[in-house]
Amino acid sequence: MTRAATPLTLSLVIALVVMACATMQPKTSDLVGRAVQAQGGAEALGSIKTLSEKATVRQWEPEQSMVAGGDMRIANDATVETVTDLATRATRSDWVRNFPAPASRTFTFTEIITAEAGYVAGIDTTSRNKQSRDANPPAHTMSGLRLAASQRETLRSSPLLLLEMQRNPERVSSAGSIAVGGTSYPSVYYQAGSQPLIVMFDPATGLPARIRTLDYDNIWGDVTYDLVLADWQTVSGARIAMSRKYELNGRVVMETKVTERTVNVPIAADRLTIPDAFRTGAPGPATRNVPYQWVIRRQFIGFYLDSDQPSYDTKASPGLRLQELAPGVQHVVGGSHNSLIVEMKDFLVVFDAPVSDWQSNWTLSAARAKYLKKPVKYLILTHHHMDHAGGLRAYAAEGATIVTGKGTAEHFRRVLAAPYTRDPELPATDLRRRPIVEVADKYVLNDGQRQVQAFVIDNPHADGMLIGYVSDVRVGFVTDLWSPGAAPLPDKLNPGLAALVAGVKKAGISPEKFAGGHGGVGDYAPLAALEGK
Ligand SMILES: [Zn+2]
């Protein structure tokens, strides 16, 4: 009898606790109403028709660091002038963005985002798509992926978000309370577009403090992406945040300081109009599987390829393909980032897992078709940067051993331990015990028929960088230090090329050709001949 009573008592207690929590949690409509009041009230907010802003913006990229898991690099410093028509939610941003690395460069460009389409005038990236390269002056239509990401962030940072939520109560539901840094925030979901926003309210002021999305990141899997609002100032009776910071898993990756703000200054219609040539046939916002973090953060570093397929330019490339460089050596090309597949007697070795698990799945299936189901037993990662390692999980899930350079194994151990339930390409499995081999100096795979090697080389790009070498066919593999064929060789070695030449010498190998993690294939002799010039 006593045994039978225990679960019953327990469930009663649980029911009481649940009821108590439910009564303690304010109603969602009260939270939203209080926030609207704290922002000056519905009337003051509703009277804002246009918004003009000048701001300074800094962005950081955590996964392009020199040391795996180390300090973030500053990605760019920018100024931006934005005008927004709040009724149509059309917005124009005129950017001047200064990038310090890898080579100092400045992009001056305009973005126009409407409900239907997006447009970029000017050059905003090193990885321009074909439409941008062909247009004179340079301009292009935004991909549906970029449009969706831009619209999401426009909505998230809109000073009228809470007013919109109040007017659409059927899209608002409770998210309970969420703790961040010792503060417990009463929170609600707002279902707008393809992904809910989680609005977290300052318990003291009632203002929206954090607006969160649950994103997928190719390195860290399931991540939180929070817009943190602060420095509230009154403009025309409405209170609007002058400080907007974005936190990725708790680290600030973007900081916007509004330096000037005016409301209800009329905006000439043509300022918000996308030219016909770029609006006709423009994709609407993508509605599913938007790789928000990829789209947003590749823009941070000025290398975003604006395409509806993140791996390649849909306007220029028919897709990924295998390029045979030698018997049993296939270069995966056709996209912005390449891998190399090497056939051994009983298994395959792949160098680099760029972009995403989508690209990895493509490569795995092409390899399977070509090599009669030989398994990929080793994935050798040249370095930890998100664009060359972000597809590692697909290989780990296949059972491949991950081979990485000196000082990076602990980083990849943590990466494989991170949950990734939001990966659109891969069902979540436990990858924590997948083998990782850290190469101190040199790694050799030899099955009696073929020898594949990897060497740690000193270089200015990433600590623990590896280059690969298939000795019987004298083909090397290099990423980011040299992109063979992407551009003619310079007159003198730059620091990256000098590092490669020194690394080859130190390794004692004699490559005839190098295949690149970018670009194509190039003869090594002309590069080596630049030494001493
Ligand atoms: Zn890199």
Coordinates of N, CA, C and O and ligand atoms in Angstrom, one line a residue, residues 63-65 73 382-388 461-462 465 479-481 518, ligand 1:
E63 N 35.1 31.7 -35.4 CA 35.7 30.5 -36.0 C 36.6 30.8 -37.2 O 36.7 30.0 -38.1
Q64 N 37.3 31.9 -37.1 CA 38.4 32.2 -38.1 C 39.6 32.6 -37.3 O 40.5 33.3 -37.7
S65 N 39.7 32.1 -36.0 CA 40.8 32.5 -35.1 C 42.1 31.9 -35.5 O 42.2 30.9 -36.3
R73 N 38.8 37.0 -34.0 CA 39.4 38.0 -34.8 C 38.3 39.1 -35.0 O 37.1 38.8 -35.2
T382 N 42.7 20.4 -42.8 CA 43.9 21.2 -42.8 C 43.9 22.2 -41.7 O 45.0 22.5 -41.2
H383 N 42.8 22.7 -41.3 CA 42.7 23.7 -40.2 C 41.3 23.8 -39.7 O 40.3 23.3 -40.3
H384 N 41.1 24.5 -38.6 CA 39.8 24.5 -37.8 C 38.8 25.6 -38.3 O 37.7 25.6 -37.8
H385 N 39.1 26.4 -39.3 CA 38.2 27.5 -39.7 C 36.9 26.9 -40.2 O 36.8 25.9 -40.8
M386 N 35.8 27.7 -39.8 CA 34.4 27.1 -40.0 C 34.1 26.8 -41.5 O 33.3 25.9 -41.7
D387 N 34.8 27.5 -42.4 CA 34.4 27.2 -43.8 C 35.1 26.0 -44.4 O 34.7 25.5 -45.4
H388 N 36.1 25.4 -43.7 CA 36.8 24.2 -44.2 C 36.6 23.0 -43.3 O 37.0 21.9 -43.6
H461 N 48.4 31.7 -41.1 CA 46.9 31.6 -41.2 C 46.2 31.0 -40.0 O 45.2 31.5 -39.5
A462 N 46.7 29.8 -39.6 CA 46.1 29.1 -38.5 C 47.1 28.2 -37.8 O 47.8 27.4 -38.5
M465 N 48.2 24.1 -38.8 CA 47.8 23.9 -40.2 C 48.5 22.7 -40.8 O 49.7 22.5 -40.5
T479 N 45.3 24.4 -48.3 CA 44.1 25.3 -48.1 C 44.5 26.7 -47.6 O 45.3 26.7 -46.6
D480 N 44.0 27.7 -48.2 CA 44.1 29.1 -47.7 C 45.5 29.7 -47.8 O 45.6 31.0 -47.7
L481 N 46.6 28.9 -47.9 CA 47.9 29.5 -48.1 C 48.2 29.8 -49.5 O 48.8 30.8 -49.9
H518 N 40.7 26.0 -52.1 CA 40.0 26.9 -53.0 C 40.7 26.8 -54.3 O 41.9 26.4 -54.4
Ligands
ZN1 ZN 41.2 29.5 -43.1

